[in-house]
Amino acid sequence: MTDSPTFSRRSLLKSAAATATIAGANTLGAPMIWAQNIKDITLRQFGTGVSNLNEVAQKLKEDLGFTLEMTALDSDSVTQRAATQPGSFDIADIEYWICKKVWPTGNLQAMDTSKIKNYDKIVGIFRDGKLTPESTIAQGTAPHTVGFTDGPGGTTFADHESGWMTLIPTIYNADTLGIRPDLINRPINNWHELLNPEFKGKASILDISSIGIMDMAMVCESMGEIQYGDKGNMTREEIDKTFAIFTEAKKNGQFRAFWKTFDESVNLMASGEVVIQSMWSPAITAVKSRGIPCVYQPLEEGYRSWGGGIGLSKALTGIELDAAYDYINWYLDGWVGGFLMRQGYYSAVPETSKNFMSENEWGYWFEGKPATDVITSPFGDPLAQAGDIRDGGSFYDRMGAVACWNSVMDENQYMVRRWNEFIAS
Amino acid sequence: MHRARHLTGWLQAAPLALILLTFLVLPIITIVIVSFWRATEFSIIPAFVFDNYVFFFTSSVTYKVFFATFKYAAITWALTLTIGFTVAYFLAFHIRSLQLQIGLFLLCTIPFWTSNIIRMISWIPFLGRNGIANSTLISWGVIDQPLEWLLFSDFSVILAFVHLYTLFMVVPIFNTMMRIDRSLMEAARDAGASDWQTLWNVIVPLCKPGIMIGTIFVVTLVMGDFITVRFMSGSQKANVGRLISNDIALLQYPSASATAVVLLCTVLIVIAILLRFVDIRKEL
């Protein structure tokens, strides 16, 4: 044997073919300047893991030709980055309550709704705040309250559809408690069941202060212990009362554990350590896919809801800005919506997503109808069998029963300190 | 000539000194500086204020959490010392052949080929309500109801600590035991000492440096830990490390730094006290 490199016939052929392709592309280059430029564009997007999906970037590359680089961070880091490093991203995929914190820094630019092709079809929640004309608007940071600004340079929020959007809504859902029906054996209809002594040592709540406090408030209100002025913006007194109730429950051994990550919540539920807890929709799916019964229980007091959207960096201009608008229009065009809705989330423009879903899928996920056949996730896992109905029913049943939106309070720092005390107590 | 030797000495010490300066001293100085800064929800402002320390020392949580940290350290120390000393004693004095000694010693280290986190998390399905421990005990008829305190409790936290850190006790104690001159033990026996007297009056005093090194390892590891406490208590218990990690998650770096500085000082004081008992340098 010698050490000299050897070429197989196949690899030689391959590289020859590649060279030929490059040569071909170069000769064709001149009349395709625009297309070439678009291909060179890379948009840097960062956000929380929920909607930062590689499949979306791949499909975008196929459909529009430019590259989307995605970075997934936790919501605290997302907030910090959007607020302090405007040059480090082109597109921020953030939640509406984060927008409330970040928008006043002026790091994001307003979007002209006349350039958004499907603007008129965006769900009312994100426009005038009303899902249907009769809807009442829930407490907390409702998306429409931070969804508009006065003009291209605005740093305050407008209270009407001004034509300039802060975030283009992309994904949202209604959260509630998850339960193990096989271990509880009776109907659960209210949030206060979380602190029912019947489930002593078998309850859990999430250890993420900004969301956990909302679930706590839903419970305390349901118990009739506290009447909040606004659950999304509590006073110190309300915060103290809420923690007093939960600290007592913790000392009495009500909680088995607190969870911080998605996987932890799945394991607690699947192993039977916990039979009732705050949970996220895909976690329910993950428990079910192990063959363990788990219900995303609709409750009388309603849901705690959240919504995310994409915002554009102030630094984005020229062809990149055009590409970003193309991206937004593509996002609302249905493929992404269908992809998200088949995982149990909702799309901002449901009617375009319908084109990318089967009738069975649309009926199950959106209309709350019994499945006519097996429902699978976009990744091929079976999620429901024929005859199953989505927990909570149709889109209008679920999103129409939102009691409170995820939010950031004026007393946030005070709340966080109390939260640390609660964990340490 | 003298000067040249002088210079050589400095040059020989320089690489290590530089590394320690860059990777140990500078970061600590940075942490101390940041601990005097101010922070809002999403920005950190250079300043020289004592807010972080004032809040730290006036919060009741601080004292509770420090108490918990010391409690974990003390209990873990007592258990790892007992187990570690016994294992080391067995290896050093009961196993006669050197090959077997080395073989058994390596056996002790096998669990350390996997990650800390994996070894810790594998306790969770074992100790859970429907876990192996509970179902075995129920099938033996020892208990009727699953024991809830096995998991997500102080018990499980300390169990994981002992499991993770006992080897740090075994190694230094075994090392000092191997250096003990066997004729001392024969002399003790000839002088009429019982096994216990030999152990207590000859072996233990000679093992002190090993015990002390093991103690420093275990105490510093337990006091600085946060992930074991979080996983094994199901986030329900807190120690100082968790306060710091919570602060970092909330971008409160100045407050996290202040806590870290206080923790560092506490650990240094503990080590200083420990070193009063044994002069490690002299004994090694």
CSV table of N, CA and C in Angstrom, one decimal, chain A residues 74 76-77 79-80 83-84 101-102 105 200-202 207 209 250-251 255-261 264 268 271-275 408-410 412-413 416-417 420-425, chain B residues 39-44 52 55 59-61 64-65 124 127-131 147-152 230-231 233-238 242-243 245-247 249-253 255:
chain,number,residue,atom,x,y,z
A,74,ASP,N,-34.2,30.3,25.3
A,74,ASP,CA,-35.3,30.4,26.2
A,74,ASP,C,-35.9,31.8,26.2
A,76,ASP,N,-36.3,34.1,28.4
A,76,ASP,CA,-35.5,35.2,29.0
A,76,ASP,C,-34.4,35.7,28.1
A,77,SER,N,-33.7,34.8,27.5
A,77,SER,CA,-32.6,35.2,26.6
A,77,SER,C,-33.1,35.9,25.4
A,79,THR,N,-35.7,37.8,25.2
A,79,THR,CA,-36.1,39.1,25.6
A,79,THR,C,-34.8,40.0,25.7
A,80,GLN,N,-33.8,39.4,26.3
A,80,GLN,CA,-32.6,40.2,26.5
A,80,GLN,C,-32.0,40.5,25.1
A,83,ALA,N,-33.9,43.1,23.2
A,83,ALA,CA,-33.8,44.4,23.8
A,83,ALA,C,-32.4,45.0,23.7
A,84,THR,N,-31.4,44.2,23.7
A,84,THR,CA,-30.0,44.8,23.8
A,84,THR,C,-29.1,44.6,22.6
A,101,LYS,N,-42.3,44.3,26.4
A,101,LYS,CA,-41.1,44.8,27.0
A,101,LYS,C,-40.1,45.4,26.0
A,102,VAL,N,-40.0,44.7,24.8
A,102,VAL,CA,-39.0,45.0,23.8
A,102,VAL,C,-39.3,46.2,22.9
A,105,THR,N,-37.9,49.8,23.3
A,105,THR,CA,-36.5,50.1,23.1
A,105,THR,C,-36.2,50.5,21.7
A,200,LYS,N,-53.2,15.4,47.0
A,200,LYS,CA,-52.0,15.7,47.8
A,200,LYS,C,-50.8,14.9,47.3
A,201,GLY,N,-49.7,15.5,47.0
A,201,GLY,CA,-48.5,14.8,46.6
A,201,GLY,C,-48.6,14.4,45.2
A,202,LYS,N,-49.7,14.7,44.4
A,202,LYS,CA,-49.8,14.3,43.1
A,202,LYS,C,-50.1,15.4,42.1
A,207,ASP,N,-42.2,25.7,37.0
A,207,ASP,CA,-41.3,26.6,37.7
A,207,ASP,C,-40.8,27.6,36.7
A,209,SER,N,-41.5,31.5,36.3
A,209,SER,CA,-42.3,32.4,37.1
A,209,SER,C,-43.4,33.1,36.3
A,250,LYS,N,-47.9,24.1,49.4
A,250,LYS,CA,-46.6,23.4,49.2
A,250,LYS,C,-46.1,22.8,50.5
A,251,LYS,N,-46.3,23.6,51.6
A,251,LYS,CA,-45.9,23.0,52.9
A,251,LYS,C,-46.7,21.8,53.3
A,255,PHE,N,-47.7,19.4,46.3
A,255,PHE,CA,-47.0,19.2,45.1
A,255,PHE,C,-46.0,18.1,45.1
A,256,ARG,N,-45.9,17.3,44.1
A,256,ARG,CA,-44.9,16.2,44.0
A,256,ARG,C,-43.6,16.8,43.5
A,257,ALA,N,-43.7,17.7,42.6
A,257,ALA,CA,-42.5,18.3,42.0
A,257,ALA,C,-42.9,19.6,41.3
A,258,PHE,N,-42.0,20.4,40.9
A,258,PHE,CA,-42.2,21.5,39.9
A,258,PHE,C,-41.4,21.1,38.7
A,259,TRP,N,-41.9,21.5,37.5
A,259,TRP,CA,-41.2,21.2,36.3
A,259,TRP,C,-40.7,22.5,35.6
A,260,LYS,N,-39.6,22.4,34.9
A,260,LYS,CA,-39.1,23.5,34.2
A,260,LYS,C,-39.0,23.3,32.7
A,261,THR,N,-38.8,22.0,32.3
A,261,THR,CA,-38.7,21.7,30.9
A,261,THR,C,-39.8,20.8,30.5
A,264,GLU,N,-39.6,17.2,31.4
A,264,GLU,CA,-39.9,16.9,32.8
A,264,GLU,C,-41.4,16.7,33.0
A,268,LEU,N,-43.2,13.3,34.4
A,268,LEU,CA,-44.0,13.4,35.6
A,268,LEU,C,-45.4,12.8,35.4
A,271,SER,N,-45.2,8.9,34.2
A,271,SER,CA,-44.9,7.9,35.3
A,271,SER,C,-45.9,7.8,36.4
A,272,GLY,N,-46.9,8.7,36.3
A,272,GLY,CA,-48.0,8.6,37.3
A,272,GLY,C,-47.5,9.3,38.6
A,273,GLU,N,-46.4,10.0,38.6
A,273,GLU,CA,-46.0,10.7,39.8
A,273,GLU,C,-47.0,11.8,40.1
A,274,VAL,N,-47.5,12.4,39.0
A,274,VAL,CA,-48.4,13.5,39.0
A,274,VAL,C,-49.7,13.1,38.3
A,275,VAL,N,-50.8,13.5,38.8
A,275,VAL,CA,-52.1,13.2,38.0
A,275,VAL,C,-52.8,14.5,37.5
A,408,VAL,N,-46.6,40.4,31.1
A,408,VAL,CA,-45.5,40.8,32.0
A,408,VAL,C,-46.1,41.9,32.8
A,409,MET,N,-45.8,41.8,34.1
A,409,MET,CA,-46.5,42.8,35.1
A,409,MET,C,-45.6,43.9,35.3
A,410,ASP,N,-46.2,45.0,35.8
A,410,ASP,CA,-45.4,46.2,36.3
A,410,ASP,C,-44.6,45.8,37.5
A,412,ASN,N,-43.1,43.0,38.0
A,412,ASN,CA,-42.5,41.8,37.7
A,412,ASN,C,-41.3,41.4,38.6
A,413,GLN,N,-40.4,42.4,38.9
A,413,GLN,CA,-39.3,42.0,39.7
A,413,GLN,C,-39.7,41.6,41.1
A,416,VAL,N,-40.9,38.0,40.9
A,416,VAL,CA,-39.8,37.1,40.7
A,416,VAL,C,-39.2,36.8,42.0
A,417,ARG,N,-39.0,37.8,42.8
A,417,ARG,CA,-38.4,37.5,44.1
A,417,ARG,C,-39.3,36.7,45.0
A,420,ASN,N,-39.0,33.1,43.9
A,420,ASN,CA,-37.8,32.5,44.5
A,420,ASN,C,-38.0,32.0,45.9
A,421,GLU,N,-38.7,32.9,46.7
A,421,GLU,CA,-39.0,32.5,48.1
A,421,GLU,C,-39.9,31.3,48.1
A,422,PHE,N,-40.9,31.3,47.2
A,422,PHE,CA,-41.8,30.2,47.2
A,422,PHE,C,-41.1,28.9,46.9
A,423,ILE,N,-40.1,28.9,46.0
A,423,ILE,CA,-39.4,27.7,45.7
A,423,ILE,C,-38.5,27.2,46.9
A,424,ALA,N,-38.0,28.2,47.6
A,424,ALA,CA,-37.1,27.9,48.7
A,424,ALA,C,-37.8,27.6,49.9
A,425,SER,N,-39.1,27.9,50.0
A,425,SER,CA,-39.8,27.7,51.3
A,425,SER,C,-40.2,26.2,51.5
B,39,ALA,N,-29.1,46.1,37.9
B,39,ALA,CA,-29.7,45.5,36.8
B,39,ALA,C,-31.2,45.8,36.7
B,40,THR,N,-31.7,46.1,35.5
B,40,THR,CA,-33.1,46.2,35.4
B,40,THR,C,-33.6,44.9,34.7
B,41,GLU,N,-34.8,44.9,34.2
B,41,GLU,CA,-35.3,43.6,33.7
B,41,GLU,C,-34.4,43.1,32.5
B,42,PHE,N,-34.0,44.0,31.6
B,42,PHE,CA,-33.2,43.5,30.5
B,42,PHE,C,-31.9,44.2,30.2
B,43,SER,N,-31.4,44.9,31.2
B,43,SER,CA,-30.1,45.6,31.0
B,43,SER,C,-29.3,45.5,32.3
B,44,ILE,N,-28.0,45.6,32.1
B,44,ILE,CA,-27.1,45.6,33.3
B,44,ILE,C,-26.3,46.9,33.2
B,52,ASN,N,-27.4,44.8,45.8
B,52,ASN,CA,-27.5,43.3,45.7
B,52,ASN,C,-27.1,42.7,47.0
B,55,PHE,N,-30.0,43.5,49.6
B,55,PHE,CA,-31.1,42.6,49.4
B,55,PHE,C,-30.8,41.2,49.9
B,59,SER,N,-32.9,39.3,53.1
B,59,SER,CA,-33.9,38.4,52.7
B,59,SER,C,-33.9,37.2,53.6
B,60,SER,N,-35.1,36.8,54.0
B,60,SER,CA,-35.2,35.6,54.9
B,60,SER,C,-34.8,34.3,54.1
B,61,VAL,N,-35.1,34.4,52.8
B,61,VAL,CA,-34.8,33.3,51.9
B,61,VAL,C,-33.3,32.9,52.0
B,64,LYS,N,-32.5,30.7,55.0
B,64,LYS,CA,-33.1,29.4,54.9
B,64,LYS,C,-32.2,28.6,53.9
B,65,VAL,N,-31.9,29.2,52.8
B,65,VAL,CA,-31.2,28.5,51.8
B,65,VAL,C,-29.8,28.2,52.2
B,124,ILE,N,-34.3,8.5,39.4
B,124,ILE,CA,-35.7,8.9,39.4
B,124,ILE,C,-36.7,7.8,39.1
B,127,LEU,N,-36.7,5.3,42.2
B,127,LEU,CA,-37.3,5.7,43.5
B,127,LEU,C,-38.7,6.2,43.4
B,128,GLY,N,-39.2,6.3,42.1
B,128,GLY,CA,-40.6,6.9,41.9
B,128,GLY,C,-41.7,6.1,42.6
B,129,ARG,N,-42.9,6.7,42.6
B,129,ARG,CA,-44.0,6.1,43.2
B,129,ARG,C,-44.3,4.7,42.7
B,130,ASN,N,-44.2,4.6,41.4
B,130,ASN,CA,-44.4,3.2,40.8
B,130,ASN,C,-43.0,2.7,40.4
B,131,GLY,N,-42.0,3.1,41.1
B,131,GLY,CA,-40.6,2.7,40.7
B,131,GLY,C,-40.2,1.3,41.2
B,147,LEU,N,-43.9,4.4,49.3
B,147,LEU,CA,-43.2,5.4,50.1
B,147,LEU,C,-43.0,6.7,49.2
B,148,GLU,N,-43.7,7.8,49.6
B,148,GLU,CA,-43.6,9.0,48.8
B,148,GLU,C,-42.3,9.7,49.0
B,149,TRP,N,-41.7,9.5,50.2
B,149,TRP,CA,-40.5,10.3,50.5
B,149,TRP,C,-39.2,9.8,49.8
B,150,LEU,N,-39.4,8.7,49.1
B,150,LEU,CA,-38.2,8.2,48.4
B,150,LEU,C,-37.7,9.2,47.3
B,151,LEU,N,-38.6,9.8,46.7
B,151,LEU,CA,-38.2,10.7,45.5
B,151,LEU,C,-38.7,12.1,45.8
B,152,PHE,N,-38.0,13.1,45.2
B,152,PHE,CA,-38.4,14.5,45.3
B,152,PHE,C,-38.4,14.9,46.8
B,230,ARG,N,-31.9,20.4,42.1
B,230,ARG,CA,-33.0,20.7,41.2
B,230,ARG,C,-33.7,19.4,40.8
B,231,PHE,N,-32.9,18.5,40.2
B,231,PHE,CA,-33.5,17.3,39.7
B,231,PHE,C,-34.1,16.3,40.8
B,233,SER,N,-34.9,16.9,43.9
B,233,SER,CA,-36.0,17.4,44.7
B,233,SER,C,-37.2,17.8,43.9
B,234,GLY,N,-37.1,17.6,42.6
B,234,GLY,CA,-38.2,18.0,41.7
B,234,GLY,C,-38.4,19.5,41.8
B,235,SER,N,-37.3,20.3,41.9
B,235,SER,CA,-37.4,21.7,42.0
B,235,SER,C,-38.0,22.2,43.3
B,236,GLN,N,-38.3,21.4,44.2
B,236,GLN,CA,-39.0,21.8,45.4
B,236,GLN,C,-38.1,22.3,46.5
B,237,LYS,N,-36.8,22.0,46.5
B,237,LYS,CA,-35.9,22.4,47.5
B,237,LYS,C,-34.9,23.4,46.8
B,238,ALA,N,-34.3,24.2,47.7
B,238,ALA,CA,-33.3,25.1,47.1
B,238,ALA,C,-32.0,25.1,47.9
B,242,ARG,N,-28.9,27.0,43.5
B,242,ARG,CA,-30.1,27.3,42.8
B,242,ARG,C,-30.5,28.7,42.8
B,243,LEU,N,-30.2,29.4,43.9
B,243,LEU,CA,-30.5,30.8,43.9
B,243,LEU,C,-29.8,31.5,42.8
B,245,SER,N,-28.5,30.1,40.0
B,245,SER,CA,-29.0,29.7,38.7
B,245,SER,C,-30.3,30.4,38.3
B,246,ASN,N,-31.2,30.5,39.3
B,246,ASN,CA,-32.5,31.2,39.1
B,246,ASN,C,-32.2,32.7,38.7
B,247,ASP,N,-31.3,33.3,39.4
B,247,ASP,CA,-31.0,34.7,39.0
B,247,ASP,C,-30.4,34.8,37.6
B,249,ALA,N,-31.0,32.8,35.1
B,249,ALA,CA,-32.1,32.6,34.2
B,249,ALA,C,-32.9,33.8,34.0
B,250,LEU,N,-33.0,34.7,35.0
B,250,LEU,CA,-33.8,35.9,35.0
B,250,LEU,C,-32.9,37.1,34.6
B,251,LEU,N,-31.7,36.8,34.1
B,251,LEU,CA,-30.8,37.9,33.7
B,251,LEU,C,-30.4,38.8,34.8
B,252,GLN,N,-30.5,38.4,36.1
B,252,GLN,CA,-30.1,39.2,37.2
B,252,GLN,C,-28.7,38.9,37.5
B,253,TYR,N,-27.7,39.2,36.6
B,253,TYR,CA,-26.3,38.8,36.8
B,253,TYR,C,-25.7,39.5,38.0
B,255,SER,N,-27.0,40.4,40.8
B,255,SER,CA,-27.5,39.7,42.0
B,255,SER,C,-26.9,38.3,42.1
